[in-house]
Structures are given as structure tokens and as C-alpha cells.
Coordinates of C-alpha atoms and ligand atoms in Angstrom, one line a residue:
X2 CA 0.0 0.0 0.0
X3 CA 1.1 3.7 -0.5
X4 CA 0.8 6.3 1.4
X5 CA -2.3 8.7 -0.3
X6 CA -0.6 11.6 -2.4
X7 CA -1.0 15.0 -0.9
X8 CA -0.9 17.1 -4.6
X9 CA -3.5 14.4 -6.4
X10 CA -3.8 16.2 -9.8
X11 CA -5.5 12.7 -11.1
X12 CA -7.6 12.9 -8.4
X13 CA -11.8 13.0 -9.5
X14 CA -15.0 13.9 -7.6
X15 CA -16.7 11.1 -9.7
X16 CA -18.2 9.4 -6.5
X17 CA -18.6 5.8 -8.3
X18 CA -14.6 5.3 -8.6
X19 CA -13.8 6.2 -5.2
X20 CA -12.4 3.7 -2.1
X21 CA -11.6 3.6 0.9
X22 CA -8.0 3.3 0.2
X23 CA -6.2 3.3 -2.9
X24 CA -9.5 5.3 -4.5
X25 CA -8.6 8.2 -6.8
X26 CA -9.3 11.1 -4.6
X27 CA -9.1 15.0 -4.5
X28 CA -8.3 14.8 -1.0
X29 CA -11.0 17.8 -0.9
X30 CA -13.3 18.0 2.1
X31 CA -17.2 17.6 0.3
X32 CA -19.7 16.3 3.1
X33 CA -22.4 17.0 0.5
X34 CA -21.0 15.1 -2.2
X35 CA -19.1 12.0 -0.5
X36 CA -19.0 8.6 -1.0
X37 CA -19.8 6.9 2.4
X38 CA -23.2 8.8 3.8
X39 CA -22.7 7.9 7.0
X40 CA -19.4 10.1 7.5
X41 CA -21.5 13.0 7.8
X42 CA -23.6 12.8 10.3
X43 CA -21.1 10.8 12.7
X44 CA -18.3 14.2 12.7
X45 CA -21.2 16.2 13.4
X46 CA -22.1 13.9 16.4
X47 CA -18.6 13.5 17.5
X48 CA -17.9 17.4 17.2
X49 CA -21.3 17.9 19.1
X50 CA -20.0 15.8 22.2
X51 CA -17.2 18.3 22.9
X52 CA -16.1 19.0 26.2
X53 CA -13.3 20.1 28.6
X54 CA -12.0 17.8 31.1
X55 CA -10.8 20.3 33.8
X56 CA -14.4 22.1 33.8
X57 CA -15.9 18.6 35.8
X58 CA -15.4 19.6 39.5
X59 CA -13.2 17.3 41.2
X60 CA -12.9 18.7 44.8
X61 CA -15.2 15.6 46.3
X62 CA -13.2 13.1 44.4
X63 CA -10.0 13.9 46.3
X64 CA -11.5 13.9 49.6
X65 CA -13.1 10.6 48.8
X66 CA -10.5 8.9 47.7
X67 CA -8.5 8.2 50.8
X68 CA -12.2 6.7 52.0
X69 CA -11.7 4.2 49.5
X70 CA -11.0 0.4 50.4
X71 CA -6.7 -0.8 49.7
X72 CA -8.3 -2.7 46.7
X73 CA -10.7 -0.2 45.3
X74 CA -7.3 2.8 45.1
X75 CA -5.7 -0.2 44.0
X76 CA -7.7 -0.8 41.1
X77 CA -8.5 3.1 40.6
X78 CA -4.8 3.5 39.8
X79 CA -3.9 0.8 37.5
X80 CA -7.2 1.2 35.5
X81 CA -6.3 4.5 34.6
X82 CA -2.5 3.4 33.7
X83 CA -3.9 1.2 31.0
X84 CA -6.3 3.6 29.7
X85 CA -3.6 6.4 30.0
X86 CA -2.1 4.2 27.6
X87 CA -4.5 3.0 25.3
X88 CA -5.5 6.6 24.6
X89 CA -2.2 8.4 24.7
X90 CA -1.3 5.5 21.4
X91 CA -4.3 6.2 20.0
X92 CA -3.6 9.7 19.1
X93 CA -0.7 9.1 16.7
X94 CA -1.8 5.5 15.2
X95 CA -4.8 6.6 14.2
X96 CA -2.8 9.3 11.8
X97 CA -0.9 6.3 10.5
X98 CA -4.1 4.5 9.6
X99 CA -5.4 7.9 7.9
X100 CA -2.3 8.7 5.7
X101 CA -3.9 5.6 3.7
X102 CA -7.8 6.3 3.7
X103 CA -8.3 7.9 0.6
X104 CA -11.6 9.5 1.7
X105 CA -11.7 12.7 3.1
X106 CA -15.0 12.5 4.9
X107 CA -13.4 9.3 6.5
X108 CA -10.4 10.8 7.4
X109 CA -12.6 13.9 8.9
X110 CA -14.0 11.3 11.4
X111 CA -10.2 9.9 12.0
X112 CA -8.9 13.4 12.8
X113 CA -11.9 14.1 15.5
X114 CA -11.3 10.7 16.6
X115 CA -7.6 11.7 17.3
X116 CA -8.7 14.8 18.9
X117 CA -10.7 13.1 21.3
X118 CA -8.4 10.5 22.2
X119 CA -6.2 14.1 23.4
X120 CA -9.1 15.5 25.6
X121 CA -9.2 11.8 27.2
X122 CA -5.1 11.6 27.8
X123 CA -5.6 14.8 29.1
X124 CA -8.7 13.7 31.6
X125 CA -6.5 11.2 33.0
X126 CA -4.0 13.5 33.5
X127 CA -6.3 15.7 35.0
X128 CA -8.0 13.4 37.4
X129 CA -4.6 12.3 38.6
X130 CA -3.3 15.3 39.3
X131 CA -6.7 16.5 41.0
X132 CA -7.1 13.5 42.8
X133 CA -3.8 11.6 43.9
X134 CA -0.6 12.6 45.2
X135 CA 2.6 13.3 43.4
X136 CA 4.3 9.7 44.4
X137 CA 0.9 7.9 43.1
X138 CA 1.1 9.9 40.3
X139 CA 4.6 9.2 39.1
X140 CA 4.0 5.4 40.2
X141 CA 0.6 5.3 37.7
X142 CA 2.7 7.0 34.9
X143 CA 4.9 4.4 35.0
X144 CA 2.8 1.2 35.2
X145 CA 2.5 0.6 31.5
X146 CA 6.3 -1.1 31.3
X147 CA 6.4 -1.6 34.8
X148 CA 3.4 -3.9 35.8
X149 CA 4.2 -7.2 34.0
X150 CA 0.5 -7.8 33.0
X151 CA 0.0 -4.7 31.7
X152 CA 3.1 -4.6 29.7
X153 CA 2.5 -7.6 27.9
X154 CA -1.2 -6.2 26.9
X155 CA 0.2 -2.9 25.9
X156 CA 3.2 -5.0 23.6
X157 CA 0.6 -6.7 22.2
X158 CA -1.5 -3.6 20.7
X159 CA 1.5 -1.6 19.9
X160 CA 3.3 -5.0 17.8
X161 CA 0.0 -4.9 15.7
X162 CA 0.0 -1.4 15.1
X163 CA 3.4 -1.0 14.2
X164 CA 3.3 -4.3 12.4
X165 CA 1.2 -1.5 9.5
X166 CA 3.6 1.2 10.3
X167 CA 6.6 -0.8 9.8
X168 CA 5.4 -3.0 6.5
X169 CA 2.3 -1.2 5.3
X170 CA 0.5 -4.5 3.2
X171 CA -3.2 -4.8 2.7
X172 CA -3.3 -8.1 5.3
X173 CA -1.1 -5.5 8.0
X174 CA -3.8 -2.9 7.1
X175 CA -6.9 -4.9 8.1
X176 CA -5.3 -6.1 11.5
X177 CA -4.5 -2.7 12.1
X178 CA -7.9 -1.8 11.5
X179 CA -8.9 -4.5 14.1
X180 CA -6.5 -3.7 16.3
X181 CA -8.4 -0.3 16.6
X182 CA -11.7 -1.7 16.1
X183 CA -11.2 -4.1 19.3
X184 CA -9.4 -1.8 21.6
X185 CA -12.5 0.9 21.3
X186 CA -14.6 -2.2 21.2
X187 CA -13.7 -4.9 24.2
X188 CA -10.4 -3.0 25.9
X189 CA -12.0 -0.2 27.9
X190 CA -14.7 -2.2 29.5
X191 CA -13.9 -4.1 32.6
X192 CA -11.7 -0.9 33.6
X193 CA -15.5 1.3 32.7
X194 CA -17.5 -1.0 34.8
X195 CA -15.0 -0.9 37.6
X196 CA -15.7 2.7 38.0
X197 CA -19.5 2.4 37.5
X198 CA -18.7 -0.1 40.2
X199 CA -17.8 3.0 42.3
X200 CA -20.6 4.9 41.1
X201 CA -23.2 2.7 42.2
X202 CA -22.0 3.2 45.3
X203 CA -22.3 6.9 45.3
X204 CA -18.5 6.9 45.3
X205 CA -16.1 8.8 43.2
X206 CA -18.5 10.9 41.6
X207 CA -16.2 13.3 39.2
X208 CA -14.5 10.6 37.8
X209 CA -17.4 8.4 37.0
X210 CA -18.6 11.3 35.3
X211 CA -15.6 11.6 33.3
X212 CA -15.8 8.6 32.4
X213 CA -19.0 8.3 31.0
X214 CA -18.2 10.7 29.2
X215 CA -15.2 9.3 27.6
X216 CA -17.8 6.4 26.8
X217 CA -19.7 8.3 25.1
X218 CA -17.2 9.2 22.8
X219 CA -15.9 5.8 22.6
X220 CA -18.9 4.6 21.2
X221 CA -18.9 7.0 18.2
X222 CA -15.0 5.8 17.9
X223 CA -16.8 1.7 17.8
X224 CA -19.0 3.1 15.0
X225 CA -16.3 4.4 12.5
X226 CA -14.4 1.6 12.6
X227 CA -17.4 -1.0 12.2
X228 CA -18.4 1.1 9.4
X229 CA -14.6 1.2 8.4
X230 CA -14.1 -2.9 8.6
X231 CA -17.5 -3.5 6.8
X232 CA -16.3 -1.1 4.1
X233 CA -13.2 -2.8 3.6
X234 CA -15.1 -6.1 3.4
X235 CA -17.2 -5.1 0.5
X236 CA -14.9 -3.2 -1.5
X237 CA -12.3 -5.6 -1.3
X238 CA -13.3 -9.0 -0.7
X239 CA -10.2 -11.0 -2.0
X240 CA -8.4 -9.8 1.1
X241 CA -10.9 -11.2 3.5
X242 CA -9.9 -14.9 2.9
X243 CA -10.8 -17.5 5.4
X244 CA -7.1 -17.3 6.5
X245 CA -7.6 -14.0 7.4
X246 CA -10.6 -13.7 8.9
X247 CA -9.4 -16.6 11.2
X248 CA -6.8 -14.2 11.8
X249 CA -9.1 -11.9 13.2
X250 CA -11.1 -14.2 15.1
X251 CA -8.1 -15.2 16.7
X252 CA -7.1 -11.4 17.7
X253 CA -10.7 -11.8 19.1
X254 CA -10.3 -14.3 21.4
X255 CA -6.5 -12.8 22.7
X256 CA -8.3 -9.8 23.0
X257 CA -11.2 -10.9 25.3
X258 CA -8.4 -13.5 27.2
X259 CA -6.4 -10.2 27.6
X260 CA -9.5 -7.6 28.8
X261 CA -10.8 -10.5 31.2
X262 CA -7.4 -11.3 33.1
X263 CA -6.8 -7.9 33.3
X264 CA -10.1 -6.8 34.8
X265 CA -10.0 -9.7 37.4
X266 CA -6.4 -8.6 37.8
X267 CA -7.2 -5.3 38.3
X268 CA -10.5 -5.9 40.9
X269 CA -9.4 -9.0 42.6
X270 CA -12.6 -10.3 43.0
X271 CA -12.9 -7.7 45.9
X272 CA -15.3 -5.0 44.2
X273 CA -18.4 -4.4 45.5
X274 CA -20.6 -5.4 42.3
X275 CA -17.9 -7.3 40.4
X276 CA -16.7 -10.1 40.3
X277 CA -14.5 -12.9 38.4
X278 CA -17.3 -14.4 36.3
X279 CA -19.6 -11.4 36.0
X280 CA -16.1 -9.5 34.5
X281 CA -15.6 -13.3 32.1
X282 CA -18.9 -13.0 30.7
X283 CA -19.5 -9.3 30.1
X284 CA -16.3 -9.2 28.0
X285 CA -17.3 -12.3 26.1
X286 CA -20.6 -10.8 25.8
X287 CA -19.1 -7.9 24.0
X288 CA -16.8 -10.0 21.9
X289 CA -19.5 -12.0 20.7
X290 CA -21.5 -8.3 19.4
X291 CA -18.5 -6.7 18.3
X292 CA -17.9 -10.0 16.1
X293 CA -21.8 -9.8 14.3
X294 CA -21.3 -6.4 13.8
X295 CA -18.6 -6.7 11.5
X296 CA -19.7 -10.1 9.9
X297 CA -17.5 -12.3 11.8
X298 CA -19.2 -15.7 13.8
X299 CA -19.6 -15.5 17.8
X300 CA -16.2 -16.6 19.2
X301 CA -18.3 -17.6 22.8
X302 CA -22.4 -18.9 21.5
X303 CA -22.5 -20.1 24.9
X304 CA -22.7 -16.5 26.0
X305 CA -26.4 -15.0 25.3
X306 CA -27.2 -12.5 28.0
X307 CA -25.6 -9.4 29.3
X308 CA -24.8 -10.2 32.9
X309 CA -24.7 -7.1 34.1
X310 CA -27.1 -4.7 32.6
X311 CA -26.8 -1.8 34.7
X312 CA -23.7 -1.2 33.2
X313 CA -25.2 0.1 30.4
X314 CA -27.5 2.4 32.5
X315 CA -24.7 4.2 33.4
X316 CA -23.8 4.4 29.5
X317 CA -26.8 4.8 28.3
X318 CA -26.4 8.5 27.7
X319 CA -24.0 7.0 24.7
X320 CA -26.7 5.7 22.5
X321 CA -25.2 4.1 19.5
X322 CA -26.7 1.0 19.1
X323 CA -29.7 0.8 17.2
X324 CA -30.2 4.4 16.6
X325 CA -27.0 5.9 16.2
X326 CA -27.6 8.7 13.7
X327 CA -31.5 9.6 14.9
X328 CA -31.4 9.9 18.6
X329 CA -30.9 13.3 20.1
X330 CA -27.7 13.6 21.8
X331 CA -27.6 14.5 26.1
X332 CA -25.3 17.1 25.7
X333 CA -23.1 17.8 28.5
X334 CA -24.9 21.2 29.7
X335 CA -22.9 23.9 31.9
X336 CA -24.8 25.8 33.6
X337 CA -23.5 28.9 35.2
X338 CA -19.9 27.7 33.7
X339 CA -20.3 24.3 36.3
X340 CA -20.9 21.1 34.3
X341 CA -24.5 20.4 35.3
X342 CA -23.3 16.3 36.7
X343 CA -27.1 15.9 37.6
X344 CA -27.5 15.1 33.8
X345 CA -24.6 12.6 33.7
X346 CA -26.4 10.6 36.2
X347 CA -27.8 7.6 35.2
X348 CA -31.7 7.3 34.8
X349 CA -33.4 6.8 38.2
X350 CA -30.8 8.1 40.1
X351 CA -30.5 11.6 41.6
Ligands
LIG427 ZN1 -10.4 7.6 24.2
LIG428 ZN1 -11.5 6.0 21.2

């Protein structure tokens, strides 16, 4: 694969050539006159979910947190050290994947999506410098080589991502692809459940806002690359050969092994709401929907019901599934310059 030219004097706005890589584009922004329809309307969601980390009010948080149980900081801290991480790589992979999409409106959603993935590095930041001391600090910072577990999760992203970077090939493409499509799809979920964990319990109340809020916009991040992988699929089936799509099973599977050790690692089975098998099933719950979204057979059939549904009560404010480009958004409100947190609640709780 080549890297899309810049200067594209063959480029042409006839709509019926263009791809999502390798197409003969102008490189020219046109939402009204585009190729994939669906590009639209997901920036303008994105862009309309804007918000400003340091604005959420987290004066309660750092009194609270002392309160909390040894296990409970324990698992506060090294869930944000892997999502510190997962969002800090984000930002610059993401660019590699666009330098190839040769779809502006696509690369539009790409460019959000890496702006995003900045406001949430910067939340962590944030909440870590609001909410901990120095020493913790420094010690979270440092967790993503440090903690063996977590460095051998983080290796495993990063060698697929660079695997593209380093020998940019259709095949390397795809898993890239996946690579993104599974880490905004099954990696930030036992670590979001922990927290609603806390939040359940009227516990850490600034954070779990920030962190739905993160959701939200990991949700629209979930629907650009399902719409990206099922793209790819139809305009270029010869590279989706049983071999490969084997291939991506199996990233599947070390994803969900990964997420699931990792969130029982994290909560040691001593989180009020949690626990080992509720954490086993959830992610293999999400694995199995993240699969049929993109055309791809359950990796777990034995897995048929959301075990823990009020989860998603918590996220619900992130309404992507059925209804992604319809519903009307919950915008975060300020009112009087103070983020009104009432509204981040979840329904039935005040
Ligand atoms: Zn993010
Ligand atoms: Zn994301």
C-alpha cells in the first residue's frame, strides 16, 4: 500500500470510482458530495460531544478517595494506567491509519477521533493530578512497562499497530484496522465497569462522570471503525480470505483472554458489584457483538445475555446502538460555567 498523495492532480469527484484506500481522490473536504453517507452525520455527532476535562469539578473526588477500600485505590490506579495508555497511542496511530484512507470524509472522522483521544489523555492527566498525590502519580505513569500484565497487553496492541507502520501491506492494514476496532470495542470495558462499580456506590463521583463521558465518545470511535471494517469487506473481498478472517477471530479471542485477566487482575474479585465471572462474561458478551457487527461468527455462543445490565445504564447517555444517527444527543450542559453532573447521572438516580 502507498501512502495517499497530498498534490492528487488525477484525483476526481466522480463518486462511483472512489475507495476507501487506494481510491482516486481530491483529497478535498465535500460532506455533500461523498462517498460513504454515513461520515457525515457521525463528525457532526462527535464534534457535538465536545467537552473540557478540567471544567468537571473534582474537589469531592480527592476527599473521597482516601475513603476508598486498599483494593478499590488499587484498582483506581492501575485502570487509569492502561487507559492512559490505550488513549495516549491512540492519538498518533490513528494518523498512520489515515495517511492511507483515501476518503476525506473518513479521514474527517479519524482526525476528531484523534482529537478526542487528546481531551481523554488529558482527563487522566487531569483526574490524577486533582485526585492523587505526586508519588501515586509518578507510580501510575509508569505502570505501563512496569506492571508485567500490563506490559505484555500494551506489547501486544502496539506490535500490531506498528506491524502496519513498519510494512504497510493490505493483510497488516486490516489487522490494524482490528487492532483499533477491538481496543474501542472490548479494551476499555472491565476498567469502565469498575468505575460504575464506584458509582453505584455513590462513590467517586467526578471521575465516573468523566468517564462516561469518555464512553460516550468511545462509542462514536466503535461506529467508525465498524463502518470502516465493513467497508473494507465489501470493496475488497479478495483480502478477506478465510485465512484471514481466522486471523481476526483469533485477535478476538487474545483480546477478550487479555481484557478478562486484566479486569480480574485489576479488581481482585474484591469489588463491590464485580466479580470474576460477572467480569468473564461481560467481555465475552461484548466480543460475541462486536464479532456480528462486523460479519464475523460469535467466538463464545454459549454466551447469550448481558450479565450485568446496569452497566449500560450508566452508559446509556452514549446511544449508538440501534439508533446511532437519529437519537438526540444528552449534551453535557454547563450551567453557570459548572458542568451540570445531575444530567450525567444515570436514569433513576439523583
Ligand atoms: Zn479515548
Ligand atoms: Zn477512542
Amino acid at each position: 500500500m502507498e501512502v495517499k498523495k497530498l498534490f492528487n492532480p488525477e484525483g476526481t469527484r466522480d463518486l462511483s470510482l472512489q475507495r476507501m484506500v487506494g481510491g482516486p481522490s481530491t483529497n478535498l473536504l465535500e460532506f455533500n458530495h461523498c462517498k460513504y453517507a454515513w461520515a457525515e452525520p457521525l463528525y457532526k455527532k462527535m464534534r457535538s460531544f465536545f467537552w473540557i476535562p478540567d471544567e468537571i469539578p473534582l474537589g469531592e473526588d480527592k476527599k473521597q478517595y482516601p475513603t476508598l477500600t486498599p483494593y478499590e485505590q488499587d484498582a483506581y490506579k492501575k485502570v487509569l494506567s492502561f487507559l492512559i495508555f490505550l488513549d495516549s497511542i491512540q492519538i498518533d496511530n490513528l494518523g498512520a491509519i489515515a495517511s492511507y484512507v483515501t476518503a476525506p470524509e473518513v479521514t474527517a472522522c479519524l482526525k476528531a477521533q484523534a482529537f478526542f483521544e487528546t481531551i481523554h489523555a488529558q482527563s487522566y492527566d487531569y483526574l490524577l493530578t486533582s485526585v492523587v498525590d505526586q508519588v501515586t502519580r509518578d507510580a501510575v505513569y509508569s505502570m505501563w512497562k512496569d506492571d508485567e500484565i500490563l506490559a505484555k497487553r500494551n506489547r501486544f496492541i502496539t506490535d500490531l499497530y506498528e506491524e502496519f507502520i513498519n510494512n504497510p501491506n493490505d493483510v497488516n492494514f486490516i489487522r490494524s484496522c482490528m487492532a483499533d476496532y477491538l481496543l474501542e470495542g472490548i479494551y476499555f470495558y472491565s476498567g469502565f465497569a469498575f468505575f460504575y462499580a464506584l458509582g453505584r456506590q455513590d462513590k467517586m463521583g467526578g471521575t465516573v462522570s468523566m468517564i462516561r463521558l469518555i464512553q460516550r465518545d468511545e462509542n462514536t470511535h466503535l461506529a467508525l471503525f465498524t463502518n470502516m471494517m465493513n467497508t473494507l469487506r465489501d470493496e475488497n473481498p479478495e483480502w478477506f480470505t478465510p485465512e484471514i478472517d481466522e486471523s481476526l477471530l483469533e485477535m478476538v479471542r487474545t483480546a477478550t483472554t487479555h481484557e478478562i485477566q486484566w479486569g480480574q487482575y485489576v479488581t481482585r474479585n474484591q469489588i463491590l458489584g464485580l466479580n470474576d465471572t460477572l467480569i468473564d462474561r461481560y467481555i465475552k458478551y461484548l466480543a460475541n457483538s462486536r464479532c456480528e457487527a462486523i460479519g464475523l461468527p460469535k467466538p463464545y455462543p454459549e454466551v447469550t445475555q448481558h450479565p450485568m445490565q446496569w452497566v449500560d445504564s450508566f452508559a446509556s447517555m452514549n446511544s449508538t446502538k440501534t439508533d446511532f444517527f437519529e437519537r438526540k444527543v444528552t449534551n453535557y450542559q454547563k450551567l453557570g460555567g459548572i458542568i451540570n453532573l445531575n444530567r450525567l447521572k444515570p436514569p433513576g438516580k439523583n
